[in-house]
């Protein structure tokens, strides 16, 4: 195991993100600490993806600051991210997972052992030598999870990973996410599926039009939403 | 991974190719000669004989005479073997050549369509024939490439009293290519063309062409050979080159040249003197 | 040199001169493509993944050079390699090596330009994932090149087609020396100019058949690999 200083907590201080004139995120301040899963919720276009990309360091804020464990730049990190559509490299499932360990400096035997362990955890060990691009959407997302988990991240960011999957695949992916959470990985996941939020969230960040409207525990969010938009959202209305 | 295999393959091939090149360079010379000499097939016949005797590989670059002399002026050839005496003497004067030797001669023939629009068939006077072509504006193909044949053609226009630069019109087709290409073009256009006999005899795509004028003394075509001056280019293989020249003018070489036939006809007539001009 | 025989007769009788010419053509063109690949793949990938001033101009130049006239390349290399030229001391004018170099110059722009486009397109798809996995510039190039290998094979075949089919370059820098630098294309040109048109056409068909065979082999390799790697 690499002994790096932690990248948690992730802190946003007055962070805004603009694409041209359009504000994607507007003056957001938050703290992500180790613990149970946090779900990032909100209607489409509310800034969930932007928030996750800022957490991952894929974009820099137009205003405000993002810090990881007190540091302002992200070195070789212990963060991992899953996207809505996973990108499978043109090689076998096993090689895709091992790809996550490229720079680890681990000896080959150890890498193979880790890879097999990760595939076993996501239930895909028998498919290890299959070309990854031939798998179904759900299976590919599980490969992406194995690829992320094999690096033993502190924080796992997921951007609507089951949005394109059928219920069975969704359940499989959610089970793996819960298992990862139980092993101590902080989960921050974007979702627009209320049922999924109920199933997975310990706490909720609710975004509307780029602003962080609410940040509460899951039960408080569903039972006692404080803002009008949150109430409408929980009711199932469209929040414009 | 595939990359490395690829590069290794490439490196191996390159080595092989340059290895072949290197070995072949050992006992070989580059001779700049003309397309008409090559197209006549003389080299295919003569060079193996020379190689058998001396073990020297002769690599022939076939171009127009002008181009061949220029190649030698750049030092890219060891020996030059062409057929335009005036240009060859100029080459010598400029100091690029060591000594000029006569080797052989053949003749030019005027080729034309069987329909003979200029009415020159059977004439023994090449200049009146040229004049007739100009007057009737019969199509005429010129090599236009500074070759020995081209230079001879220009000389004949002059001897016919015609300033071809002024007289040429649509009928005069300057194609800037070798003898074979000129014959192909003349056949396709039903045009007249001046050719050396050697190329004509070995040319297969005659269409409706035939020899219309021959035998005039002015159609005489002399071939000469020179060693490129090693003082100008240290890389010239002077010894090997001189062996080739010596062979060409020797009794054995001259006999071989005379022995080259196409369809039972002798193409080249050896006339090496024993005092070089 | 091929007096009288038809192309078919030459093949059947295993005519040594014909096979030597075919062999030389393949060695020269394949070597040229190999060199051009080693230069062009990384060049194209680099161009696709980096940003710098003048990048757009360089891309336009590279795309334009896909259409470099072979005869101009031949002339340029000729002047460089001539004994009176700057690289004359190596004495490689009128040798197969000169032909390989000249053809490689023709093929590099094709491979580089097509690689650049392929890698740039794939990068759009892979960008987030590779950045999230902290893949450095070298790793990106290697991963993108490997993952687009099937499209890149097409680029290589395009390069090979160009090399095998051209006559202007090899004629000028090789000199069409009998038994030494004579290739399929220069032989076809020569036999045409000697009026041996049926033979020239026959040789032309042999050349086309060879190019098709190589393309078929590449296709086979691709199908086999795709089965293994998706």
mmCIF file with all atom_site columns, C-alpha atoms in Angstrom, chain B residues 1-3 6-7 9-10 13-14 17-18 20-21 24-25 30 38-39 44 57-63 71 73-77 179-181 184 202-205 233 235, chain C residues 1 3-4 27 30-31 34-35 37-38 41-42 78-79 81-84 91 93-97 100 145-146 156 174-178 180 182 190 192-197:
data_model
loop_
_atom_site.group_PDB
_atom_site.id
_atom_site.type_symbol
_atom_site.label_atom_id
_atom_site.label_alt_id
_atom_site.label_comp_id
_atom_site.label_asym_id
_atom_site.label_entity_id
_atom_site.label_seq_id
_atom_site.pdbx_PDB_ins_code
_atom_site.Cartn_x
_atom_site.Cartn_y
_atom_site.Cartn_z
_atom_site.occupancy
_atom_site.B_iso_or_equiv
_atom_site.pdbx_formal_charge
_atom_site.auth_seq_id
_atom_site.auth_comp_id
_atom_site.auth_asym_id
_atom_site.auth_atom_id
_atom_site.pdbx_PDB_model_num
ATOM 1  C CA . UNK B 1 1   ? 4.901  -4.281  -28.575 1.00 0.00 ? 1   UNK B CA 1
ATOM 2  C CA . UNK B 1 2   ? 3.985  -4.638  -32.233 1.00 0.00 ? 2   UNK B CA 1
ATOM 3  C CA . UNK B 1 3   ? 5.971  -1.460  -32.670 1.00 0.00 ? 3   UNK B CA 1
ATOM 4  C CA . UNK B 1 6   ? 7.961  -3.606  -36.775 1.00 0.00 ? 6   UNK B CA 1
ATOM 5  C CA . UNK B 1 7   ? 11.060 -1.532  -36.141 1.00 0.00 ? 7   UNK B CA 1
ATOM 6  C CA . UNK B 1 9   ? 11.816 -5.831  -39.195 1.00 0.00 ? 9   UNK B CA 1
ATOM 7  C CA . UNK B 1 10  ? 12.459 -2.476  -40.786 1.00 0.00 ? 10  UNK B CA 1
ATOM 8  C CA . UNK B 1 13  ? 15.393 -4.954  -44.204 1.00 0.00 ? 13  UNK B CA 1
ATOM 9  C CA . UNK B 1 14  ? 17.375 -1.743  -44.344 1.00 0.00 ? 14  UNK B CA 1
ATOM 10 C CA . UNK B 1 17  ? 19.253 -3.573  -48.644 1.00 0.00 ? 17  UNK B CA 1
ATOM 11 C CA . UNK B 1 18  ? 22.291 -1.531  -47.835 1.00 0.00 ? 18  UNK B CA 1
ATOM 12 C CA . UNK B 1 20  ? 23.342 -5.661  -50.930 1.00 0.00 ? 20  UNK B CA 1
ATOM 13 C CA . UNK B 1 21  ? 24.181 -2.184  -52.087 1.00 0.00 ? 21  UNK B CA 1
ATOM 14 C CA . UNK B 1 24  ? 27.473 -4.696  -55.261 1.00 0.00 ? 24  UNK B CA 1
ATOM 15 C CA . UNK B 1 25  ? 29.513 -1.502  -55.084 1.00 0.00 ? 25  UNK B CA 1
ATOM 16 C CA . UNK B 1 30  ? 28.117 3.369   -63.028 1.00 0.00 ? 30  UNK B CA 1
ATOM 17 C CA . UNK B 1 38  ? 19.603 0.680   -73.739 1.00 0.00 ? 38  UNK B CA 1
ATOM 18 C CA . UNK B 1 39  ? 16.385 0.220   -75.671 1.00 0.00 ? 39  UNK B CA 1
ATOM 19 C CA . UNK B 1 44  ? 21.734 -6.846  -72.165 1.00 0.00 ? 44  UNK B CA 1
ATOM 20 C CA . UNK B 1 57  ? 29.371 -5.256  -62.670 1.00 0.00 ? 57  UNK B CA 1
ATOM 21 C CA . UNK B 1 58  ? 28.248 -2.435  -64.928 1.00 0.00 ? 58  UNK B CA 1
ATOM 22 C CA . UNK B 1 59  ? 25.281 -0.396  -63.748 1.00 0.00 ? 59  UNK B CA 1
ATOM 23 C CA . UNK B 1 60  ? 23.755 1.565   -66.567 1.00 0.00 ? 60  UNK B CA 1
ATOM 24 C CA . UNK B 1 61  ? 21.780 4.724   -66.005 1.00 0.00 ? 61  UNK B CA 1
ATOM 25 C CA . UNK B 1 62  ? 19.931 5.336   -69.233 1.00 0.00 ? 62  UNK B CA 1
ATOM 26 C CA . UNK B 1 63  ? 18.979 8.923   -69.956 1.00 0.00 ? 63  UNK B CA 1
ATOM 27 C CA . UNK B 1 71  ? 24.954 13.188  -64.484 1.00 0.00 ? 71  UNK B CA 1
ATOM 28 C CA . UNK B 1 73  ? 29.239 16.476  -64.486 1.00 0.00 ? 73  UNK B CA 1
ATOM 29 C CA . UNK B 1 74  ? 27.762 15.936  -61.059 1.00 0.00 ? 74  UNK B CA 1
ATOM 30 C CA . UNK B 1 75  ? 30.105 13.058  -60.402 1.00 0.00 ? 75  UNK B CA 1
ATOM 31 C CA . UNK B 1 76  ? 27.307 10.512  -60.211 1.00 0.00 ? 76  UNK B CA 1
ATOM 32 C CA . UNK B 1 77  ? 28.800 8.297   -62.936 1.00 0.00 ? 77  UNK B CA 1
ATOM 33 C CA . UNK B 1 179 ? 13.072 7.090   -78.109 1.00 0.00 ? 179 UNK B CA 1
ATOM 34 C CA . UNK B 1 180 ? 10.581 4.398   -77.216 1.00 0.00 ? 180 UNK B CA 1
ATOM 35 C CA . UNK B 1 181 ? 8.065  6.921   -75.985 1.00 0.00 ? 181 UNK B CA 1
ATOM 36 C CA . UNK B 1 184 ? 4.825  5.080   -79.355 1.00 0.00 ? 184 UNK B CA 1
ATOM 37 C CA . UNK B 1 202 ? 13.783 -3.806  -81.395 1.00 0.00 ? 202 UNK B CA 1
ATOM 38 C CA . UNK B 1 203 ? 10.604 -1.741  -81.161 1.00 0.00 ? 203 UNK B CA 1
ATOM 39 C CA . UNK B 1 204 ? 7.458  -3.846  -81.114 1.00 0.00 ? 204 UNK B CA 1
ATOM 40 C CA . UNK B 1 205 ? 4.563  -1.439  -81.133 1.00 0.00 ? 205 UNK B CA 1
ATOM 41 C CA . UNK B 1 233 ? 35.618 13.645  -58.389 1.00 0.00 ? 233 UNK B CA 1
ATOM 42 C CA . UNK B 1 235 ? 35.024 8.919   -55.984 1.00 0.00 ? 235 UNK B CA 1
ATOM 43 C CA . UNK C 2 1   ? 15.127 -7.994  -71.470 1.00 0.00 ? 1   UNK C CA 1
ATOM 44 C CA . UNK C 2 3   ? 11.853 -10.297 -75.038 1.00 0.00 ? 3   UNK C CA 1
ATOM 45 C CA . UNK C 2 4   ? 8.867  -11.985 -76.453 1.00 0.00 ? 4   UNK C CA 1
ATOM 46 C CA . UNK C 2 27  ? 11.543 -4.825  -50.126 1.00 0.00 ? 27  UNK C CA 1
ATOM 47 C CA . UNK C 2 30  ? 7.769  -2.326  -47.300 1.00 0.00 ? 30  UNK C CA 1
ATOM 48 C CA . UNK C 2 31  ? 10.983 -0.904  -45.845 1.00 0.00 ? 31  UNK C CA 1
ATOM 49 C CA . UNK C 2 34  ? 8.274  0.517   -41.939 1.00 0.00 ? 34  UNK C CA 1
ATOM 50 C CA . UNK C 2 35  ? 10.488 3.577   -41.569 1.00 0.00 ? 35  UNK C CA 1
ATOM 51 C CA . UNK C 2 37  ? 5.585  4.114   -39.528 1.00 0.00 ? 37  UNK C CA 1
ATOM 52 C CA . UNK C 2 38  ? 8.292  4.482   -36.914 1.00 0.00 ? 38  UNK C CA 1
ATOM 53 C CA . UNK C 2 41  ? 2.888  7.151   -35.783 1.00 0.00 ? 41  UNK C CA 1
ATOM 54 C CA . UNK C 2 42  ? 4.499  9.031   -32.887 1.00 0.00 ? 42  UNK C CA 1
ATOM 55 C CA . UNK C 2 78  ? 18.392 13.183  -56.072 1.00 0.00 ? 78  UNK C CA 1
ATOM 56 C CA . UNK C 2 79  ? 19.937 16.600  -55.582 1.00 0.00 ? 79  UNK C CA 1
ATOM 57 C CA . UNK C 2 81  ? 22.278 12.480  -52.567 1.00 0.00 ? 81  UNK C CA 1
ATOM 58 C CA . UNK C 2 82  ? 24.192 13.345  -55.723 1.00 0.00 ? 82  UNK C CA 1
ATOM 59 C CA . UNK C 2 83  ? 27.965 13.316  -55.350 1.00 0.00 ? 83  UNK C CA 1
ATOM 60 C CA . UNK C 2 84  ? 27.865 17.053  -55.881 1.00 0.00 ? 84  UNK C CA 1
ATOM 61 C CA . UNK C 2 91  ? 27.442 7.586   -52.263 1.00 0.00 ? 91  UNK C CA 1
ATOM 62 C CA . UNK C 2 93  ? 22.429 7.681   -55.149 1.00 0.00 ? 93  UNK C CA 1
ATOM 63 C CA . UNK C 2 94  ? 21.269 5.046   -57.625 1.00 0.00 ? 94  UNK C CA 1
ATOM 64 C CA . UNK C 2 95  ? 20.953 2.366   -54.943 1.00 0.00 ? 95  UNK C CA 1
ATOM 65 C CA . UNK C 2 96  ? 17.933 0.690   -53.345 1.00 0.00 ? 96  UNK C CA 1
ATOM 66 C CA . UNK C 2 97  ? 18.682 2.563   -50.121 1.00 0.00 ? 97  UNK C CA 1
ATOM 67 C CA . UNK C 2 100 ? 13.745 3.482   -49.642 1.00 0.00 ? 100 UNK C CA 1
ATOM 68 C CA . UNK C 2 145 ? -2.062 4.265   -30.567 1.00 0.00 ? 145 UNK C CA 1
ATOM 69 C CA . UNK C 2 146 ? -2.623 0.712   -29.410 1.00 0.00 ? 146 UNK C CA 1
ATOM 70 C CA . UNK C 2 156 ? -0.299 1.960   -43.182 1.00 0.00 ? 156 UNK C CA 1
ATOM 71 C CA . UNK C 2 174 ? 17.251 4.692   -58.435 1.00 0.00 ? 174 UNK C CA 1
ATOM 72 C CA . UNK C 2 175 ? 18.148 5.172   -62.079 1.00 0.00 ? 175 UNK C CA 1
ATOM 73 C CA . UNK C 2 176 ? 16.227 2.067   -63.173 1.00 0.00 ? 176 UNK C CA 1
ATOM 74 C CA . UNK C 2 177 ? 19.463 0.076   -63.347 1.00 0.00 ? 177 UNK C CA 1
ATOM 75 C CA . UNK C 2 178 ? 18.971 -3.362  -64.772 1.00 0.00 ? 178 UNK C CA 1
ATOM 76 C CA . UNK C 2 180 ? 19.898 -3.483  -59.344 1.00 0.00 ? 180 UNK C CA 1
ATOM 77 C CA . UNK C 2 182 ? 14.644 -1.825  -61.344 1.00 0.00 ? 182 UNK C CA 1
ATOM 78 C CA . UNK C 2 190 ? 10.445 0.898   -69.543 1.00 0.00 ? 190 UNK C CA 1
ATOM 79 C CA . UNK C 2 192 ? 5.918  0.641   -72.345 1.00 0.00 ? 192 UNK C CA 1
ATOM 80 C CA . UNK C 2 193 ? 8.513  2.921   -73.825 1.00 0.00 ? 193 UNK C CA 1
ATOM 81 C CA . UNK C 2 194 ? 9.990  -0.019  -75.708 1.00 0.00 ? 194 UNK C CA 1
ATOM 82 C CA . UNK C 2 195 ? 6.617  -0.717  -77.193 1.00 0.00 ? 195 UNK C CA 1
ATOM 83 C CA . UNK C 2 196 ? 6.116  -4.024  -75.374 1.00 0.00 ? 196 UNK C CA 1
ATOM 84 C CA . UNK C 2 197 ? 2.622  -3.024  -74.361 1.00 0.00 ? 197 UNK C CA 1
#
